[in-house]
Amino acid sequence: MSDLAPLRDVLEAHGLSADKRFGQHFLLDLNITRKIARLAGPFEGDVVIEVGPGPGGLTRALLETDAEHVIVVEKDRRFIPLLQELADSCDGRLTVIEGDALKVNELELLKGRTGHLVSNLPYNVGTPLLIKWLTGPWRPKSLTLMFQKEVADRVAAPAGSDAYGRLSVISQAVCEARVVMDLPARAFTPPPKVASAVVRLDPRPDPPSTGMLQALEKVTAAAFGQRRKMLRSSLKSLGGASLCEAAGISPEARAEVIGVAGFLRLAEASRS
Ligand code: SAM
Protein backbone atom coordinates (compact mmCIF):
# COMPACT_ATOMS: atom_id res chain seq x y z
CA MET A 1 0.00 0.00 0.00
CA SER A 2 2.81 2.44 0.84
CA ASP A 3 4.19 2.10 -2.72
CA LEU A 4 1.02 3.49 -4.32
CA ALA A 5 1.29 6.61 -6.49
CA PRO A 6 -0.31 9.83 -5.21
CA LEU A 7 -4.02 10.03 -6.10
CA ARG A 8 -3.54 13.11 -8.33
CA ASP A 9 -0.95 11.21 -10.41
CA VAL A 10 -3.25 8.19 -10.68
CA LEU A 11 -6.12 10.38 -11.91
CA GLU A 12 -3.82 12.03 -14.44
CA ALA A 13 -2.38 8.71 -15.64
CA HIS A 14 -5.93 7.46 -16.31
CA GLY A 15 -6.98 10.76 -17.92
CA LEU A 16 -9.79 11.17 -15.35
CA SER A 17 -11.49 14.26 -14.01
CA ALA A 18 -14.66 14.82 -11.97
CA ASP A 19 -18.04 14.47 -13.68
CA LYS A 20 -20.84 16.54 -12.11
CA ARG A 21 -23.53 14.05 -13.19
CA PHE A 22 -22.17 11.57 -10.64
CA GLY A 23 -21.83 14.14 -7.82
CA GLN A 24 -18.05 13.77 -7.89
CA HIS A 25 -16.05 15.77 -5.34
CA PHE A 26 -12.90 13.90 -4.43
CA LEU A 27 -10.87 13.70 -1.23
CA LEU A 28 -7.27 13.49 -2.39
CA ASP A 29 -5.63 14.18 1.00
CA LEU A 30 -4.93 10.86 2.70
CA ASN A 31 -4.69 12.56 6.11
CA ILE A 32 -8.39 13.41 5.79
CA THR A 33 -9.46 10.00 4.49
CA ARG A 34 -7.47 8.30 7.28
CA LYS A 35 -9.26 10.43 9.84
CA ILE A 36 -12.65 9.40 8.40
CA ALA A 37 -11.60 5.73 8.48
CA ARG A 38 -10.56 6.13 12.14
CA LEU A 39 -13.90 7.72 13.02
CA ALA A 40 -15.70 4.85 11.25
CA GLY A 41 -13.79 2.02 12.95
CA PRO A 42 -12.86 -0.18 14.63
CA PHE A 43 -14.09 -2.91 12.27
CA GLU A 44 -12.58 -5.87 14.15
CA GLY A 45 -12.32 -8.16 11.15
CA ASP A 46 -15.73 -7.27 9.67
CA VAL A 47 -16.36 -6.30 6.05
CA VAL A 48 -16.69 -2.65 5.03
CA ILE A 49 -18.85 -1.60 2.10
CA GLU A 50 -17.84 1.73 0.57
CA VAL A 51 -20.20 3.42 -1.88
CA GLY A 52 -18.70 5.65 -4.56
CA PRO A 53 -14.94 5.07 -4.16
CA GLY A 54 -14.07 7.25 -7.18
CA PRO A 55 -10.26 7.53 -7.29
CA GLY A 56 -9.99 5.46 -4.09
CA GLY A 57 -8.64 7.85 -1.44
CA LEU A 58 -11.06 6.67 1.23
CA THR A 59 -10.65 3.09 -0.03
CA ARG A 60 -6.90 3.24 0.60
CA ALA A 61 -7.52 4.47 4.15
CA LEU A 62 -10.07 1.70 4.77
CA LEU A 63 -7.59 -0.90 3.53
CA GLU A 64 -5.16 0.31 6.22
CA THR A 65 -7.68 -0.50 8.99
CA ASP A 66 -8.58 -3.76 10.73
CA ALA A 67 -11.35 -4.49 8.17
CA GLU A 68 -11.05 -8.04 6.89
CA HIS A 69 -12.35 -7.06 3.47
CA VAL A 70 -13.50 -3.92 1.64
CA ILE A 71 -16.21 -4.01 -1.05
CA VAL A 72 -16.57 -0.88 -3.18
CA VAL A 73 -19.59 -0.07 -5.36
CA GLU A 74 -18.93 2.52 -8.07
CA LYS A 75 -21.43 3.64 -10.70
CA ASP A 76 -19.01 5.53 -12.97
CA ARG A 77 -17.32 2.82 -15.01
CA ARG A 78 -14.38 5.09 -15.90
CA PHE A 79 -13.01 4.44 -12.40
CA ILE A 80 -13.18 0.65 -12.50
CA PRO A 81 -9.72 -0.02 -14.07
CA LEU A 82 -8.03 2.28 -11.55
CA LEU A 83 -9.86 0.59 -8.66
CA GLN A 84 -9.00 -2.82 -10.06
CA GLU A 85 -5.31 -1.82 -10.01
CA LEU A 86 -5.72 -0.97 -6.33
CA ALA A 87 -7.41 -4.36 -5.75
CA ASP A 88 -4.49 -6.11 -7.45
CA SER A 89 -2.09 -4.51 -4.99
CA CYS A 90 -3.81 -5.59 -1.77
CA ASP A 91 -3.85 -9.38 -1.56
CA GLY A 92 -7.50 -10.01 -2.34
CA ARG A 93 -8.82 -7.70 0.44
CA LEU A 94 -10.66 -5.43 -2.02
CA THR A 95 -13.61 -6.35 -4.25
CA VAL A 96 -14.66 -3.84 -6.91
CA ILE A 97 -18.30 -3.82 -8.03
CA GLU A 98 -19.50 -1.67 -10.91
CA GLY A 99 -23.10 -0.75 -10.09
CA ASP A 100 -25.68 1.63 -8.72
CA ALA A 101 -25.69 1.60 -4.92
CA LEU A 102 -29.43 2.31 -4.93
CA LYS A 103 -30.02 -1.04 -6.64
CA VAL A 104 -27.29 -3.19 -5.14
CA ASN A 105 -28.30 -6.01 -2.75
CA GLU A 106 -25.82 -5.70 0.13
CA LEU A 107 -26.88 -9.04 1.67
CA GLU A 108 -25.79 -10.79 -1.54
CA LEU A 109 -22.48 -8.94 -1.53
CA LEU A 110 -21.80 -9.87 2.09
CA LYS A 111 -22.63 -13.59 1.71
CA GLY A 112 -23.54 -14.04 5.39
CA ARG A 113 -20.78 -11.81 6.78
CA THR A 114 -21.48 -8.70 8.89
CA GLY A 115 -20.61 -5.34 7.42
CA HIS A 116 -20.21 -1.63 8.05
CA LEU A 117 -20.88 1.19 5.63
CA VAL A 118 -18.48 4.04 4.98
CA SER A 119 -18.93 6.58 2.21
CA ASN A 120 -18.25 10.06 0.97
CA LEU A 121 -21.71 10.05 -0.57
CA PRO A 122 -22.68 11.52 -3.92
CA TYR A 123 -24.86 14.43 -2.77
CA ASN A 124 -27.60 13.84 -5.31
CA VAL A 125 -28.46 10.40 -3.91
CA GLY A 126 -27.27 10.71 -0.29
CA THR A 127 -30.72 10.87 1.32
CA PRO A 128 -32.36 8.03 -0.68
CA LEU A 129 -29.33 5.85 0.06
CA LEU A 130 -29.56 6.59 3.79
CA ILE A 131 -33.29 5.73 3.79
CA LYS A 132 -32.52 2.49 1.93
CA TRP A 133 -29.95 1.48 4.58
CA LEU A 134 -32.13 2.50 7.53
CA THR A 135 -35.28 0.76 6.36
CA GLY A 136 -34.04 -2.07 4.12
CA PRO A 137 -33.51 -5.75 4.90
CA TRP A 138 -29.75 -5.37 5.50
CA ARG A 139 -28.80 -4.02 8.93
CA PRO A 140 -25.29 -2.52 8.77
CA LYS A 141 -23.26 -2.67 12.01
CA SER A 142 -22.44 1.04 11.66
CA LEU A 143 -22.73 3.78 9.02
CA THR A 144 -20.18 6.57 8.69
CA LEU A 145 -21.31 8.88 5.94
CA MET A 146 -20.27 12.22 4.49
CA PHE A 147 -23.18 14.47 3.50
CA GLN A 148 -23.53 18.10 2.68
CA LYS A 149 -23.52 19.82 6.08
CA GLU A 150 -27.18 20.79 5.97
CA VAL A 151 -28.23 17.14 5.47
CA ALA A 152 -25.80 15.91 8.16
CA ASP A 153 -27.32 18.40 10.60
CA ARG A 154 -30.83 17.20 9.77
CA VAL A 155 -29.88 13.55 10.38
CA ALA A 156 -28.51 14.30 13.86
CA ALA A 157 -30.81 17.21 14.89
CA PRO A 158 -32.51 17.06 18.32
CA ALA A 159 -36.25 17.77 18.71
CA GLY A 160 -36.97 21.47 18.99
CA SER A 161 -34.18 22.57 16.63
CA ASP A 162 -34.78 24.13 13.21
CA ALA A 163 -33.08 21.23 11.42
CA TYR A 164 -35.30 18.61 13.14
CA GLY A 165 -37.59 16.81 10.71
CA ARG A 166 -38.53 13.49 9.09
CA LEU A 167 -34.95 12.49 8.37
CA SER A 168 -33.97 13.13 12.02
CA VAL A 169 -36.84 11.00 13.37
CA ILE A 170 -36.32 8.04 10.99
CA SER A 171 -32.51 8.12 11.46
CA GLN A 172 -32.67 8.39 15.25
CA ALA A 173 -35.43 5.79 15.62
CA VAL A 174 -33.07 3.26 14.06
CA CYS A 175 -29.67 4.59 15.14
CA GLU A 176 -27.83 6.87 17.49
CA ALA A 177 -26.61 9.64 15.19
CA ARG A 178 -23.91 12.27 15.72
CA VAL A 179 -21.90 14.63 13.56
CA VAL A 180 -18.28 13.61 14.08
CA MET A 181 -16.38 15.82 11.61
CA ASP A 182 -16.92 19.04 9.65
CA LEU A 183 -15.12 19.65 6.38
CA PRO A 184 -14.90 22.88 4.40
CA ALA A 185 -15.65 22.84 0.68
CA ARG A 186 -11.96 23.46 -0.11
CA ALA A 187 -11.06 19.98 1.21
CA PHE A 188 -12.55 18.50 -2.00
CA THR A 189 -11.42 18.45 -5.63
CA PRO A 190 -13.31 20.15 -7.21
CA PRO A 191 -14.83 22.01 -4.22
CA PRO A 192 -18.63 21.74 -3.95
CA LYS A 193 -20.73 24.87 -3.32
CA VAL A 194 -21.41 23.96 0.31
CA ALA A 195 -19.57 22.62 3.36
CA SER A 196 -19.76 18.94 4.31
CA ALA A 197 -19.91 16.89 7.48
CA VAL A 198 -19.47 13.26 8.48
CA VAL A 199 -22.23 11.57 10.48
CA ARG A 200 -21.71 8.38 12.40
CA LEU A 201 -24.81 6.25 12.91
CA ASP A 202 -24.78 3.31 15.33
CA PRO A 203 -27.86 1.08 15.10
CA ARG A 204 -29.88 0.68 18.29
CA PRO A 205 -29.99 -2.84 19.74
CA ASP A 206 -33.83 -2.93 19.42
CA PRO A 207 -34.63 -1.11 16.14
CA PRO A 208 -38.30 -0.69 15.10
CA SER A 209 -39.77 -3.46 12.93
CA THR A 210 -40.38 -2.89 9.21
CA GLY A 211 -44.11 -2.38 9.90
CA MET A 212 -43.34 0.24 12.57
CA LEU A 213 -40.92 2.03 10.24
CA GLN A 214 -43.59 2.17 7.55
CA ALA A 215 -46.04 3.65 10.05
CA LEU A 216 -43.37 6.07 11.27
CA GLU A 217 -42.74 7.23 7.68
CA LYS A 218 -46.48 7.93 7.24
CA VAL A 219 -46.85 9.78 10.53
CA THR A 220 -43.71 11.91 10.06
CA ALA A 221 -44.64 12.72 6.43
CA ALA A 222 -48.01 14.05 7.59
CA ALA A 223 -46.71 15.83 10.71
CA PHE A 224 -43.73 17.55 9.08
CA GLY A 225 -45.59 18.12 5.79
CA GLN A 226 -47.38 20.86 7.74
CA ARG A 227 -44.87 21.46 10.51
CA ARG A 228 -46.34 24.80 11.66
CA LYS A 229 -49.78 23.28 12.24
CA MET A 230 -50.96 21.58 15.43
CA LEU A 231 -50.81 17.79 15.26
CA ARG A 232 -54.59 17.42 15.57
CA SER A 233 -54.82 19.10 12.19
CA SER A 234 -51.63 17.89 10.41
CA LEU A 235 -52.43 14.29 11.44
CA LYS A 236 -56.13 14.57 10.61
CA SER A 237 -56.05 11.87 7.90
CA LEU A 238 -54.52 9.42 10.43
CA GLY A 239 -56.94 10.11 13.28
CA GLY A 240 -56.04 13.66 14.41
CA ALA A 241 -56.76 14.42 18.08
CA SER A 242 -57.81 10.85 18.97
CA LEU A 243 -54.56 9.45 17.52
CA CYS A 244 -52.58 11.96 19.62
CA GLU A 245 -54.53 11.07 22.74
CA ALA A 246 -53.98 7.34 22.18
CA ALA A 247 -50.24 8.09 21.98
CA GLY A 248 -50.24 10.35 25.04
CA ILE A 249 -49.30 13.41 22.97
CA SER A 250 -50.95 16.81 23.20
CA PRO A 251 -53.06 17.37 20.03
CA GLU A 252 -52.06 21.03 20.26
CA ALA A 253 -48.34 20.33 19.98
CA ARG A 254 -46.44 20.89 16.73
CA ALA A 255 -44.30 18.22 15.04
CA GLU A 256 -40.98 19.94 15.77
CA VAL A 257 -41.28 19.53 19.57
CA ILE A 258 -42.18 15.83 19.54
CA GLY A 259 -39.16 13.63 20.27
CA VAL A 260 -38.42 10.30 18.59
CA ALA A 261 -40.11 8.33 21.41
CA GLY A 262 -43.29 10.40 20.91
CA PHE A 263 -43.29 9.72 17.17
CA LEU A 264 -42.82 6.01 17.83
CA ARG A 265 -45.91 6.09 20.09
CA LEU A 266 -47.87 7.90 17.36
CA ALA A 267 -46.73 5.30 14.82
CA GLU A 268 -47.74 2.49 17.16
CA ALA A 269 -51.17 4.06 17.77
CA SER A 270 -51.70 4.55 14.02
CA ARG A 271 -51.31 0.78 13.49
CA SER A 272 -53.98 -0.27 16.01
N1 SAM B 1 -15.01 8.34 -2.31
C1 SAM B 1 -14.41 9.28 -3.26
C2 SAM B 1 -13.64 10.34 -2.52
O1 SAM B 1 -13.94 10.53 -1.32
O2 SAM B 1 -12.78 10.97 -3.11
C3 SAM B 1 -15.45 9.89 -4.21
C4 SAM B 1 -16.62 10.57 -3.54
S1 SAM B 1 -17.69 11.42 -4.67
C5 SAM B 1 -18.46 12.58 -3.57
C6 SAM B 1 -19.07 10.30 -4.94
C7 SAM B 1 -18.73 9.03 -5.71
O3 SAM B 1 -19.93 8.26 -5.83
C8 SAM B 1 -18.24 9.23 -7.13
O4 SAM B 1 -17.16 8.39 -7.38
C9 SAM B 1 -19.44 8.83 -8.02
O5 SAM B 1 -19.08 8.36 -9.28
C10 SAM B 1 -20.07 7.76 -7.16
N2 SAM B 1 -21.52 7.55 -7.39
C11 SAM B 1 -22.46 8.46 -7.74
N3 SAM B 1 -23.69 7.91 -7.77
C12 SAM B 1 -23.53 6.60 -7.42
C13 SAM B 1 -24.41 5.50 -7.25
N4 SAM B 1 -25.74 5.63 -7.45
N5 SAM B 1 -23.89 4.29 -6.91
C14 SAM B 1 -22.56 4.14 -6.70
N6 SAM B 1 -21.67 5.15 -6.83
C15 SAM B 1 -22.13 6.36 -7.18
Tab-separated table of C-alpha atoms and ligand atoms in Angstrom:
chain	number	residue	atom	x	y	z
A	1	MET	CA	0.000	0.000	0.000
A	2	SER	CA	2.811	2.437	0.841
A	3	ASP	CA	4.189	2.098	-2.719
A	4	LEU	CA	1.020	3.489	-4.321
A	5	ALA	CA	1.294	6.611	-6.491
A	6	PRO	CA	-0.313	9.835	-5.211
A	7	LEU	CA	-4.020	10.033	-6.097
A	8	ARG	CA	-3.538	13.111	-8.333
A	9	ASP	CA	-0.953	11.212	-10.406
A	10	VAL	CA	-3.246	8.190	-10.679
A	11	LEU	CA	-6.124	10.384	-11.913
A	12	GLU	CA	-3.824	12.027	-14.443
A	13	ALA	CA	-2.381	8.714	-15.644
A	14	HIS	CA	-5.931	7.457	-16.307
A	15	GLY	CA	-6.982	10.763	-17.923
A	16	LEU	CA	-9.794	11.165	-15.349
A	17	SER	CA	-11.487	14.260	-14.009
A	18	ALA	CA	-14.659	14.816	-11.968
A	19	ASP	CA	-18.041	14.470	-13.676
A	20	LYS	CA	-20.841	16.535	-12.109
A	21	ARG	CA	-23.531	14.052	-13.186
A	22	PHE	CA	-22.167	11.566	-10.640
A	23	GLY	CA	-21.831	14.143	-7.821
A	24	GLN	CA	-18.051	13.770	-7.889
A	25	HIS	CA	-16.045	15.768	-5.336
A	26	PHE	CA	-12.895	13.898	-4.429
A	27	LEU	CA	-10.865	13.697	-1.232
A	28	LEU	CA	-7.267	13.487	-2.391
A	29	ASP	CA	-5.633	14.179	0.996
A	30	LEU	CA	-4.934	10.862	2.696
A	31	ASN	CA	-4.694	12.559	6.115
A	32	ILE	CA	-8.387	13.410	5.785
A	33	THR	CA	-9.459	9.996	4.495
A	34	ARG	CA	-7.466	8.297	7.279
A	35	LYS	CA	-9.257	10.433	9.844
A	36	ILE	CA	-12.654	9.398	8.401
A	37	ALA	CA	-11.602	5.727	8.479
A	38	ARG	CA	-10.559	6.130	12.141
A	39	LEU	CA	-13.900	7.724	13.022
A	40	ALA	CA	-15.698	4.853	11.255
A	41	GLY	CA	-13.786	2.022	12.953
A	42	PRO	CA	-12.857	-0.181	14.631
A	43	PHE	CA	-14.088	-2.907	12.269
A	44	GLU	CA	-12.580	-5.874	14.149
A	45	GLY	CA	-12.325	-8.160	11.146
A	46	ASP	CA	-15.729	-7.274	9.669
A	47	VAL	CA	-16.363	-6.300	6.050
A	48	VAL	CA	-16.691	-2.652	5.030
A	49	ILE	CA	-18.854	-1.604	2.096
A	50	GLU	CA	-17.844	1.733	0.567
A	51	VAL	CA	-20.202	3.420	-1.880
A	52	GLY	CA	-18.697	5.646	-4.562
A	53	PRO	CA	-14.943	5.065	-4.159
A	54	GLY	CA	-14.069	7.253	-7.182
A	55	PRO	CA	-10.257	7.531	-7.288
A	56	GLY	CA	-9.992	5.463	-4.090
A	57	GLY	CA	-8.638	7.854	-1.445
A	58	LEU	CA	-11.057	6.668	1.229
A	59	THR	CA	-10.655	3.090	-0.030
A	60	ARG	CA	-6.903	3.237	0.595
A	61	ALA	CA	-7.525	4.466	4.151
A	62	LEU	CA	-10.070	1.699	4.769
A	63	LEU	CA	-7.587	-0.900	3.529
A	64	GLU	CA	-5.160	0.305	6.222
A	65	THR	CA	-7.678	-0.496	8.988
A	66	ASP	CA	-8.578	-3.757	10.731
A	67	ALA	CA	-11.352	-4.487	8.172
A	68	GLU	CA	-11.050	-8.038	6.895
A	69	HIS	CA	-12.348	-7.063	3.469
A	70	VAL	CA	-13.499	-3.924	1.642
A	71	ILE	CA	-16.206	-4.010	-1.053
A	72	VAL	CA	-16.566	-0.878	-3.180
A	73	VAL	CA	-19.593	-0.070	-5.357
A	74	GLU	CA	-18.929	2.519	-8.066
A	75	LYS	CA	-21.426	3.644	-10.704
A	76	ASP	CA	-19.006	5.528	-12.966
A	77	ARG	CA	-17.317	2.822	-15.007
A	78	ARG	CA	-14.382	5.092	-15.900
A	79	PHE	CA	-13.009	4.445	-12.396
A	80	ILE	CA	-13.175	0.647	-12.501
A	81	PRO	CA	-9.721	-0.021	-14.067
A	82	LEU	CA	-8.030	2.282	-11.547
A	83	LEU	CA	-9.863	0.593	-8.664
A	84	GLN	CA	-9.003	-2.820	-10.062
A	85	GLU	CA	-5.307	-1.821	-10.008
A	86	LEU	CA	-5.724	-0.971	-6.328
A	87	ALA	CA	-7.409	-4.357	-5.752
A	88	ASP	CA	-4.488	-6.114	-7.452
A	89	SER	CA	-2.090	-4.509	-4.986
A	90	CYS	CA	-3.805	-5.586	-1.770
A	91	ASP	CA	-3.851	-9.383	-1.559
A	92	GLY	CA	-7.499	-10.012	-2.335
A	93	ARG	CA	-8.818	-7.698	0.436
A	94	LEU	CA	-10.660	-5.431	-2.024
A	95	THR	CA	-13.614	-6.350	-4.251
A	96	VAL	CA	-14.662	-3.842	-6.907
A	97	ILE	CA	-18.303	-3.819	-8.028
A	98	GLU	CA	-19.499	-1.666	-10.910
A	99	GLY	CA	-23.096	-0.751	-10.091
A	100	ASP	CA	-25.678	1.633	-8.722
A	101	ALA	CA	-25.687	1.598	-4.916
A	102	LEU	CA	-29.429	2.311	-4.929
A	103	LYS	CA	-30.018	-1.037	-6.639
A	104	VAL	CA	-27.288	-3.194	-5.137
A	105	ASN	CA	-28.298	-6.008	-2.747
A	106	GLU	CA	-25.825	-5.702	0.131
A	107	LEU	CA	-26.885	-9.044	1.667
A	108	GLU	CA	-25.791	-10.785	-1.541
A	109	LEU	CA	-22.483	-8.936	-1.534
A	110	LEU	CA	-21.805	-9.870	2.089
A	111	LYS	CA	-22.633	-13.593	1.712
A	112	GLY	CA	-23.543	-14.037	5.387
A	113	ARG	CA	-20.783	-11.806	6.778
A	114	THR	CA	-21.482	-8.700	8.889
A	115	GLY	CA	-20.610	-5.345	7.418
A	116	HIS	CA	-20.208	-1.627	8.050
A	117	LEU	CA	-20.884	1.192	5.626
A	118	VAL	CA	-18.477	4.038	4.983
A	119	SER	CA	-18.931	6.576	2.208
A	120	ASN	CA	-18.246	10.057	0.968
A	121	LEU	CA	-21.708	10.050	-0.568
A	122	PRO	CA	-22.684	11.516	-3.921
A	123	TYR	CA	-24.859	14.431	-2.765
A	124	ASN	CA	-27.600	13.842	-5.312
A	125	VAL	CA	-28.462	10.403	-3.906
A	126	GLY	CA	-27.274	10.707	-0.286
A	127	THR	CA	-30.717	10.874	1.322
A	128	PRO	CA	-32.363	8.035	-0.681
A	129	LEU	CA	-29.327	5.849	0.057
A	130	LEU	CA	-29.560	6.589	3.788
A	131	ILE	CA	-33.287	5.726	3.792
A	132	LYS	CA	-32.516	2.487	1.929
A	133	TRP	CA	-29.954	1.481	4.582
A	134	LEU	CA	-32.129	2.504	7.530
A	135	THR	CA	-35.280	0.764	6.356
A	136	GLY	CA	-34.044	-2.067	4.125
A	137	PRO	CA	-33.509	-5.752	4.903
A	138	TRP	CA	-29.749	-5.373	5.501
A	139	ARG	CA	-28.802	-4.020	8.928
A	140	PRO	CA	-25.286	-2.516	8.766
A	141	LYS	CA	-23.258	-2.666	12.011
A	142	SER	CA	-22.445	1.041	11.662
A	143	LEU	CA	-22.731	3.775	9.024
A	144	THR	CA	-20.180	6.571	8.688
A	145	LEU	CA	-21.314	8.885	5.939
A	146	MET	CA	-20.266	12.223	4.487
A	147	PHE	CA	-23.177	14.467	3.499
A	148	GLN	CA	-23.527	18.101	2.678
A	149	LYS	CA	-23.525	19.825	6.079
A	150	GLU	CA	-27.180	20.786	5.970
A	151	VAL	CA	-28.233	17.137	5.473
A	152	ALA	CA	-25.798	15.907	8.161
A	153	ASP	CA	-27.316	18.399	10.603
A	154	ARG	CA	-30.832	17.196	9.767
A	155	VAL	CA	-29.884	13.554	10.380
A	156	ALA	CA	-28.507	14.305	13.863
A	157	ALA	CA	-30.812	17.213	14.888
A	158	PRO	CA	-32.509	17.065	18.319
A	159	ALA	CA	-36.248	17.769	18.713
A	160	GLY	CA	-36.974	21.468	18.992
A	161	SER	CA	-34.180	22.575	16.634
A	162	ASP	CA	-34.777	24.128	13.206
A	163	ALA	CA	-33.081	21.230	11.416
A	164	TYR	CA	-35.298	18.611	13.139
A	165	GLY	CA	-37.591	16.805	10.708
A	166	ARG	CA	-38.528	13.494	9.087
A	167	LEU	CA	-34.948	12.494	8.366
A	168	SER	CA	-33.974	13.126	12.022
A	169	VAL	CA	-36.839	10.999	13.366
A	170	ILE	CA	-36.319	8.044	10.992
A	171	SER	CA	-32.513	8.124	11.463
A	172	GLN	CA	-32.668	8.390	15.249
A	173	ALA	CA	-35.435	5.794	15.622
A	174	VAL	CA	-33.070	3.263	14.058
A	175	CYS	CA	-29.668	4.588	15.137
A	176	GLU	CA	-27.830	6.870	17.488
A	177	ALA	CA	-26.607	9.637	15.193
A	178	ARG	CA	-23.908	12.271	15.720
A	179	VAL	CA	-21.903	14.628	13.555
A	180	VAL	CA	-18.277	13.606	14.076
A	181	MET	CA	-16.385	15.822	11.607
A	182	ASP	CA	-16.917	19.039	9.654
A	183	LEU	CA	-15.120	19.646	6.383
A	184	PRO	CA	-14.902	22.878	4.404
A	185	ALA	CA	-15.655	22.836	0.676
A	186	ARG	CA	-11.959	23.458	-0.107
A	187	ALA	CA	-11.056	19.978	1.211
A	188	PHE	CA	-12.547	18.497	-1.995
A	189	THR	CA	-11.425	18.449	-5.634
A	190	PRO	CA	-13.312	20.146	-7.213
A	191	PRO	CA	-14.825	22.013	-4.225
A	192	PRO	CA	-18.631	21.737	-3.951
A	193	LYS	CA	-20.728	24.874	-3.321
A	194	VAL	CA	-21.411	23.956	0.306
A	195	ALA	CA	-19.574	22.623	3.364
A	196	SER	CA	-19.759	18.942	4.311
A	197	ALA	CA	-19.909	16.889	7.477
A	198	VAL	CA	-19.469	13.259	8.484
A	199	VAL	CA	-22.234	11.566	10.483
A	200	ARG	CA	-21.706	8.379	12.405
A	201	LEU	CA	-24.815	6.251	12.914
A	202	ASP	CA	-24.780	3.313	15.328
A	203	PRO	CA	-27.864	1.082	15.096
A	204	ARG	CA	-29.878	0.682	18.286
A	205	PRO	CA	-29.993	-2.842	19.737
A	206	ASP	CA	-33.825	-2.928	19.425
A	207	PRO	CA	-34.633	-1.107	16.144
A	208	PRO	CA	-38.304	-0.693	15.103
A	209	SER	CA	-39.773	-3.460	12.931
A	210	THR	CA	-40.382	-2.889	9.208
A	211	GLY	CA	-44.112	-2.383	9.902
A	212	MET	CA	-43.343	0.237	12.569
A	213	LEU	CA	-40.919	2.027	10.244
A	214	GLN	CA	-43.587	2.173	7.546
A	215	ALA	CA	-46.043	3.647	10.048
A	216	LEU	CA	-43.369	6.074	11.265
A	217	GLU	CA	-42.745	7.231	7.679
A	218	LYS	CA	-46.480	7.927	7.238
A	219	VAL	CA	-46.854	9.779	10.533
A	220	THR	CA	-43.713	11.908	10.057
A	221	ALA	CA	-44.639	12.716	6.430
A	222	ALA	CA	-48.014	14.048	7.595
A	223	ALA	CA	-46.711	15.825	10.710
A	224	PHE	CA	-43.729	17.546	9.084
A	225	GLY	CA	-45.586	18.117	5.789
A	226	GLN	CA	-47.383	20.865	7.740
A	227	ARG	CA	-44.867	21.462	10.508
A	228	ARG	CA	-46.337	24.795	11.655
A	229	LYS	CA	-49.777	23.280	12.243
A	230	MET	CA	-50.957	21.584	15.426
A	231	LEU	CA	-50.807	17.786	15.257
A	232	ARG	CA	-54.589	17.419	15.571
A	233	SER	CA	-54.824	19.097	12.187
A	234	SER	CA	-51.629	17.891	10.407
A	235	LEU	CA	-52.426	14.287	11.437
A	236	LYS	CA	-56.130	14.567	10.607
A	237	SER	CA	-56.047	11.869	7.903
A	238	LEU	CA	-54.517	9.424	10.433
A	239	GLY	CA	-56.939	10.106	13.278
A	240	GLY	CA	-56.043	13.658	14.413
A	241	ALA	CA	-56.758	14.415	18.083
A	242	SER	CA	-57.806	10.849	18.969
A	243	LEU	CA	-54.557	9.448	17.522
A	244	CYS	CA	-52.581	11.964	19.615
A	245	GLU	CA	-54.534	11.071	22.741
A	246	ALA	CA	-53.979	7.340	22.177
A	247	ALA	CA	-50.245	8.090	21.976
A	248	GLY	CA	-50.237	10.348	25.045
A	249	ILE	CA	-49.298	13.407	22.973
A	250	SER	CA	-50.950	16.811	23.197
A	251	PRO	CA	-53.056	17.367	20.028
A	252	GLU	CA	-52.062	21.032	20.256
A	253	ALA	CA	-48.338	20.334	19.985
A	254	ARG	CA	-46.438	20.886	16.728
A	255	ALA	CA	-44.300	18.220	15.042
A	256	GLU	CA	-40.980	19.937	15.766
A	257	VAL	CA	-41.280	19.534	19.566
A	258	ILE	CA	-42.184	15.828	19.543
A	259	GLY	CA	-39.161	13.632	20.271
A	260	VAL	CA	-38.420	10.298	18.594
A	261	ALA	CA	-40.113	8.331	21.412
A	262	GLY	CA	-43.291	10.397	20.910
A	263	PHE	CA	-43.290	9.723	17.168
A	264	LEU	CA	-42.822	6.011	17.826
A	265	ARG	CA	-45.908	6.094	20.090
A	266	LEU	CA	-47.865	7.904	17.364
A	267	ALA	CA	-46.729	5.297	14.816
A	268	GLU	CA	-47.743	2.485	17.157
A	269	ALA	CA	-51.169	4.057	17.769
A	270	SER	CA	-51.700	4.546	14.022
A	271	ARG	CA	-51.312	0.784	13.495
A	272	SER	CA	-53.984	-0.272	16.014
B	1	SAM	N1	-15.013	8.341	-2.313
B	1	SAM	C1	-14.415	9.277	-3.265
B	1	SAM	C2	-13.643	10.340	-2.519
B	1	SAM	O1	-13.943	10.531	-1.318
B	1	SAM	O2	-12.781	10.966	-3.114
B	1	SAM	C3	-15.453	9.889	-4.207
B	1	SAM	C4	-16.621	10.573	-3.537
B	1	SAM	S1	-17.692	11.423	-4.671
B	1	SAM	C5	-18.458	12.582	-3.570
B	1	SAM	C6	-19.068	10.305	-4.940
B	1	SAM	C7	-18.728	9.025	-5.714
B	1	SAM	O3	-19.933	8.255	-5.827
B	1	SAM	C8	-18.240	9.233	-7.134
B	1	SAM	O4	-17.156	8.390	-7.381
B	1	SAM	C9	-19.442	8.833	-8.022
B	1	SAM	O5	-19.076	8.361	-9.283
B	1	SAM	C10	-20.066	7.757	-7.160
B	1	SAM	N2	-21.522	7.547	-7.392
B	1	SAM	C11	-22.456	8.463	-7.738
B	1	SAM	N3	-23.685	7.905	-7.766
B	1	SAM	C12	-23.526	6.600	-7.416
B	1	SAM	C13	-24.410	5.496	-7.253
B	1	SAM	N4	-25.738	5.631	-7.446
B	1	SAM	N5	-23.895	4.295	-6.910
B	1	SAM	C14	-22.555	4.142	-6.697
B	1	SAM	N6	-21.666	5.145	-6.829
B	1	SAM	C15	-22.133	6.363	-7.178
